[in-house]
Tab-separated table of C-alpha atoms in Angstrom:
chain	number	residue	atom	x	y	z
A	1	MET	CA	-0.231	0.061	0.049
A	2	THR	CA	2.835	2.352	0.845
A	3	SER	CA	4.335	1.652	-2.377
A	4	LEU	CA	1.481	2.401	-4.459
A	5	LEU	CA	0.871	5.870	-2.282
A	6	THR	CA	4.604	6.527	-3.172
A	7	MET	CA	4.277	6.022	-6.828
A	8	GLU	CA	0.982	8.018	-6.901
A	9	ASP	CA	2.647	11.003	-5.131
A	10	GLU	CA	5.715	10.760	-7.614
A	11	ARG	CA	3.350	10.997	-10.502
A	12	GLN	CA	1.358	13.715	-9.013
A	13	GLU	CA	4.488	15.715	-8.109
A	14	GLU	CA	5.943	15.395	-11.731
A	15	LEU	CA	2.666	16.435	-13.258
A	16	ASP	CA	2.326	19.502	-10.851
A	17	CYS	CA	5.740	20.419	-11.912
A	18	ILE	CA	4.896	20.407	-15.452
A	19	ALA	CA	1.566	22.285	-15.002
A	20	ALA	CA	3.655	24.853	-13.387
A	21	ILE	CA	6.085	25.285	-16.469
A	22	PHE	CA	3.397	24.945	-19.020
A	23	PRO	CA	0.175	26.454	-17.675
A	24	GLU	CA	-1.575	25.567	-21.065
A	25	ILE	CA	-1.501	21.828	-20.178
A	26	LEU	CA	-4.799	20.229	-19.652
A	27	VAL	CA	-5.673	17.398	-17.288
A	28	ASP	CA	-8.064	14.549	-18.264
A	29	PRO	CA	-11.071	14.862	-15.884
A	30	LYS	CA	-11.285	10.988	-16.120
A	31	ASN	CA	-7.843	10.192	-15.101
A	32	PRO	CA	-5.485	12.898	-13.013
A	33	PHE	CA	-2.408	11.109	-14.374
A	34	SER	CA	-3.219	11.753	-18.342
A	35	VAL	CA	-2.613	15.347	-19.547
A	36	SER	CA	-2.607	16.981	-22.836
A	37	MET	CA	-1.195	19.856	-24.641
A	38	GLU	CA	-0.116	21.468	-27.886
A	39	ILE	CA	3.364	21.819	-29.513
A	40	PRO	CA	3.365	24.802	-31.504
A	41	VAL	CA	5.439	24.533	-34.689
A	42	HIS	CA	7.234	27.707	-35.613
A	43	PRO	CA	10.257	26.735	-37.185
A	44	SER	CA	13.640	29.068	-37.007
A	45	SER	CA	13.424	29.234	-40.875
A	46	PRO	CA	10.525	28.837	-43.335
A	47	VAL	CA	9.831	25.277	-44.353
A	48	LYS	CA	9.495	24.350	-48.220
A	49	VAL	CA	6.217	22.121	-48.243
A	50	LEU	CA	5.541	20.104	-51.326
A	51	PHE	CA	1.948	19.368	-52.457
A	52	PRO	CA	1.932	16.834	-55.311
A	53	ALA	CA	-1.030	17.015	-57.754
A	54	SER	CA	-3.813	14.433	-57.235
A	55	SER	CA	-4.328	11.762	-59.494
A	56	ASP	CA	-7.235	13.452	-61.073
A	57	GLY	CA	-5.040	16.657	-61.899
A	58	LEU	CA	-7.278	18.789	-59.699
A	59	VAL	CA	-5.551	21.331	-57.405
A	60	PRO	CA	-7.353	23.489	-55.095
A	61	THR	CA	-6.339	27.328	-55.011
A	62	PRO	CA	-6.300	29.083	-51.780
A	63	PRO	CA	-8.206	32.529	-51.220
A	64	LEU	CA	-6.096	35.664	-51.845
A	65	SER	CA	-6.159	36.227	-48.008
A	66	THR	CA	-8.060	35.774	-44.948
A	67	HIS	CA	-10.255	38.884	-45.640
A	68	SER	CA	-10.739	38.528	-49.280
A	69	GLY	CA	-13.919	36.907	-49.005
A	70	GLN	CA	-13.220	34.751	-52.047
A	71	GLU	CA	-13.339	31.034	-51.505
A	72	GLY	CA	-10.584	28.958	-53.062
A	73	LYS	CA	-11.225	27.355	-56.578
A	74	THR	CA	-10.142	24.268	-58.474
A	75	ALA	CA	-7.763	24.301	-61.369
A	76	MET	CA	-6.571	21.732	-63.707
A	77	VAL	CA	-2.747	20.791	-63.659
A	78	PRO	CA	-0.606	18.040	-64.989
A	79	ALA	CA	-1.071	14.876	-62.912
A	80	ASN	CA	2.763	14.966	-62.177
A	81	ALA	CA	2.961	18.396	-61.006
A	82	VAL	CA	4.214	19.489	-57.768
A	83	GLU	CA	3.455	22.717	-56.127
A	84	SER	CA	5.574	24.093	-53.311
A	85	GLN	CA	5.089	26.942	-50.722
A	86	ASN	CA	7.392	28.183	-48.075
A	87	LEU	CA	5.467	28.214	-44.757
A	88	SER	CA	6.670	29.982	-41.498
A	89	TYR	CA	4.052	28.330	-39.454
A	90	LEU	CA	2.529	24.881	-39.361
A	91	PRO	CA	-0.392	23.365	-37.259
A	92	SER	CA	0.605	22.476	-33.850
A	93	LEU	CA	1.057	18.716	-32.877
A	94	GLN	CA	-1.422	17.489	-30.111
A	95	LEU	CA	0.588	15.591	-27.286
A	96	ARG	CA	-1.140	13.390	-24.837
A	97	ILE	CA	0.965	12.005	-21.922
A	98	THR	CA	-0.407	9.112	-19.495
A	99	LEU	CA	1.557	7.879	-16.707
A	100	PRO	CA	0.728	4.296	-15.778
A	101	GLY	CA	0.490	2.824	-12.399
A	102	GLU	CA	3.935	1.380	-12.195
A	103	TYR	CA	5.710	4.892	-13.590
A	104	PRO	CA	8.544	5.481	-13.384
A	105	GLU	CA	10.517	2.451	-11.951
A	106	LYS	CA	8.769	-0.201	-13.936
A	107	LYS	CA	6.466	1.299	-16.973
A	108	ALA	CA	7.396	4.167	-19.342
A	109	PRO	CA	5.032	6.948	-19.779
A	110	VAL	CA	2.623	6.575	-22.752
A	111	PHE	CA	3.074	9.357	-25.306
A	112	GLU	CA	0.646	9.867	-28.187
A	113	LEU	CA	1.175	12.376	-30.780
A	114	SER	CA	-1.187	13.516	-33.647
A	115	ALA	CA	-1.399	16.313	-36.050
A	116	THR	CA	-4.563	18.047	-37.400
A	117	PRO	CA	-4.737	18.156	-40.388
A	118	ALA	CA	-2.124	15.252	-40.800
A	119	TRP	CA	0.756	17.107	-42.249
A	120	LEU	CA	3.214	15.072	-40.382
A	121	SER	CA	3.127	11.298	-41.358
A	122	ARG	CA	2.110	8.633	-39.143
A	123	LYS	CA	5.517	6.869	-39.524
A	124	HIS	CA	7.095	10.198	-38.431
A	125	LEU	CA	4.765	10.785	-35.421
A	126	ASP	CA	5.469	7.118	-34.302
A	127	GLU	CA	9.193	7.799	-34.401
A	128	LEU	CA	8.587	10.655	-32.169
A	129	GLN	CA	6.572	8.700	-29.959
A	130	GLY	CA	9.120	6.015	-29.687
A	131	LYS	CA	11.948	8.547	-28.744
A	132	GLY	CA	10.018	9.264	-25.341
A	133	GLU	CA	10.162	5.575	-24.100
A	134	GLU	CA	13.987	5.624	-25.382
A	135	MET	CA	14.536	8.630	-23.404
A	136	TRP	CA	12.930	6.914	-20.336
A	137	GLU	CA	15.298	3.873	-20.691
A	138	GLU	CA	18.418	6.187	-21.006
A	139	ALA	CA	17.473	8.206	-18.056
A	140	GLY	CA	17.653	4.798	-15.908
A	141	ARG	CA	13.719	4.666	-15.753
A	142	SER	CA	13.259	7.864	-14.133
A	143	SER	CA	11.044	10.971	-14.395
A	144	VAL	CA	11.140	12.094	-18.112
A	145	VAL	CA	8.050	14.007	-19.144
A	146	TYR	CA	9.762	17.574	-18.910
A	147	GLY	CA	12.793	16.183	-21.038
A	148	TYR	CA	10.437	14.770	-23.595
A	149	ILE	CA	8.390	17.993	-23.853
A	150	ASP	CA	11.633	19.835	-24.294
A	151	PHE	CA	12.845	17.647	-26.936
A	152	LEU	CA	9.615	18.029	-29.093
A	153	GLN	CA	9.914	21.701	-28.595
A	154	GLN	CA	13.360	21.910	-29.964
A	155	GLU	CA	12.664	19.652	-32.822
A	156	ALA	CA	9.493	21.736	-33.665
A	157	GLU	CA	12.032	24.742	-34.051
A	158	HIS	CA	13.482	22.859	-36.926
A	159	ALA	CA	10.056	21.648	-38.308
A	160	PHE	CA	11.164	18.063	-37.125
A	161	GLY	CA	13.975	17.990	-39.300
A	162	PHE	CA	12.374	19.463	-42.547
A	163	ALA	CA	13.702	23.149	-42.020
A	164	GLU	CA	17.010	22.169	-42.993
A	165	GLY	CA	16.513	21.375	-46.630
A	166	GLY	CA	14.372	18.092	-46.026
A	167	ASN	CA	11.457	17.688	-48.349
A	168	LEU	CA	8.072	17.928	-46.551
A	169	GLU	CA	5.278	16.386	-48.900
A	170	VAL	CA	1.786	17.016	-47.860
A	171	PRO	CA	-1.405	15.819	-49.536
A	172	GLN	CA	-2.949	18.382	-51.753
A	173	ASP	CA	-6.266	17.851	-49.504
A	174	PHE	CA	-4.556	19.557	-46.768
A	175	LYS	CA	-3.001	22.474	-48.787
A	176	ILE	CA	-5.740	25.060	-48.137
A	177	SER	CA	-5.767	24.254	-44.306
A	178	LEU	CA	-2.093	24.686	-43.944
A	179	LEU	CA	-1.853	27.895	-46.323
A	180	ASP	CA	-4.766	29.413	-44.291
A	181	TYR	CA	-3.098	28.531	-40.727
A	182	ASP	CA	0.272	30.055	-42.056
A	183	ILE	CA	-1.544	33.286	-42.895
A	184	LYS	CA	-3.563	33.471	-39.702
A	185	ALA	CA	-0.445	32.725	-37.516
A	186	THR	CA	1.636	35.137	-39.394
A	187	GLN	CA	-1.038	38.017	-38.758
A	188	ALA	CA	-1.356	37.068	-35.063
A	189	ALA	CA	2.140	37.427	-34.530
A	190	PHE	CA	2.394	40.653	-36.382
A	191	GLU	CA	-0.379	42.075	-34.188
A	192	LYS	CA	1.431	41.138	-31.135
A	193	GLU	CA	4.583	43.035	-32.104
A	194	THR	CA	5.150	46.495	-30.395
A	195	PHE	CA	7.171	49.549	-30.716
A	196	ASP	CA	8.484	52.462	-28.524
A	197	CYS	CA	6.004	55.396	-29.288
A	198	GLY	CA	7.806	58.696	-29.382
A	199	VAL	CA	4.355	60.651	-28.695
A	200	CYS	CA	2.994	58.636	-25.606
A	201	LEU	CA	6.509	57.330	-24.510
A	202	GLY	CA	4.653	53.999	-24.231
A	203	ARG	CA	4.604	50.535	-26.032
A	204	GLN	CA	2.462	50.326	-28.880
A	205	PRO	CA	1.168	47.617	-31.345
A	206	VAL	CA	3.166	47.895	-34.792
A	207	TRP	CA	-0.209	47.795	-36.617
A	208	GLU	CA	-1.446	50.911	-34.741
A	209	ALA	CA	1.605	52.668	-35.877
A	210	LEU	CA	1.091	51.740	-39.644
A	211	CYS	CA	-2.467	52.794	-39.531
A	212	THR	CA	-1.680	56.275	-37.768
A	213	TYR	CA	1.308	56.911	-40.086
C-alpha cells in the first residue's frame, strides 16, 4: 500500500511541476495522470512544403487572403505536377501523456502524438513517440516528461528535420488548411509586435503605428 501511494505521489508531483512550467496543459477529468497539450510549430526558418497534384489532376487554389471573402477554386494541372510553398508556421502537434500505475520505475510513460490536419506522417509521429520511451530507458527509468516535452519543442524549431532542406510532402487535400493556418498565425504574430512610441512614450502595437502613419 505504501509503495502504491509513493508511486502516485511521484506521478502527481511530476505532473504538478509540469503544469507549473506549462500552464496551458490540460488534465483529463477522467484520469488525473493523463494530460494533454499542444506543441506549436514555428520553425526558425521557413519550411518548403511540397503539394503533389492529385491523381485526377485537380489542385485547389487558396483564397487571396483571410479577408478577401473569396473562396478557393479548383484548377486543372498536369498529374505529375508538384506545387511548393514556403511556410513559417505549421499546425501544432497534439501531445497526450499518460503515466501508468508503475511509472516511473517499471513502466514507461505513454506518449501519443497527432497532427490535425495530418501534415506529418504517421510514421514520423510514431518515431517521435518512440523517442519518449527511449529517453526513459536512457534516464535509468526515471521521470522523463519534462525532458520529452523539451525535446519536442526543440525539434519543432526545426520542423522535425524539414527546415534544413528536407522535403516535407503533404497531400493536396491539406493545402488550403496549411496555407490558411500560416496566414492567420503570421497575422497574429504581427499584431502582437510592439514599438516605442515617441508621442506617448509607451509601447504600442506595430499595426497601430502603420494605421496612424
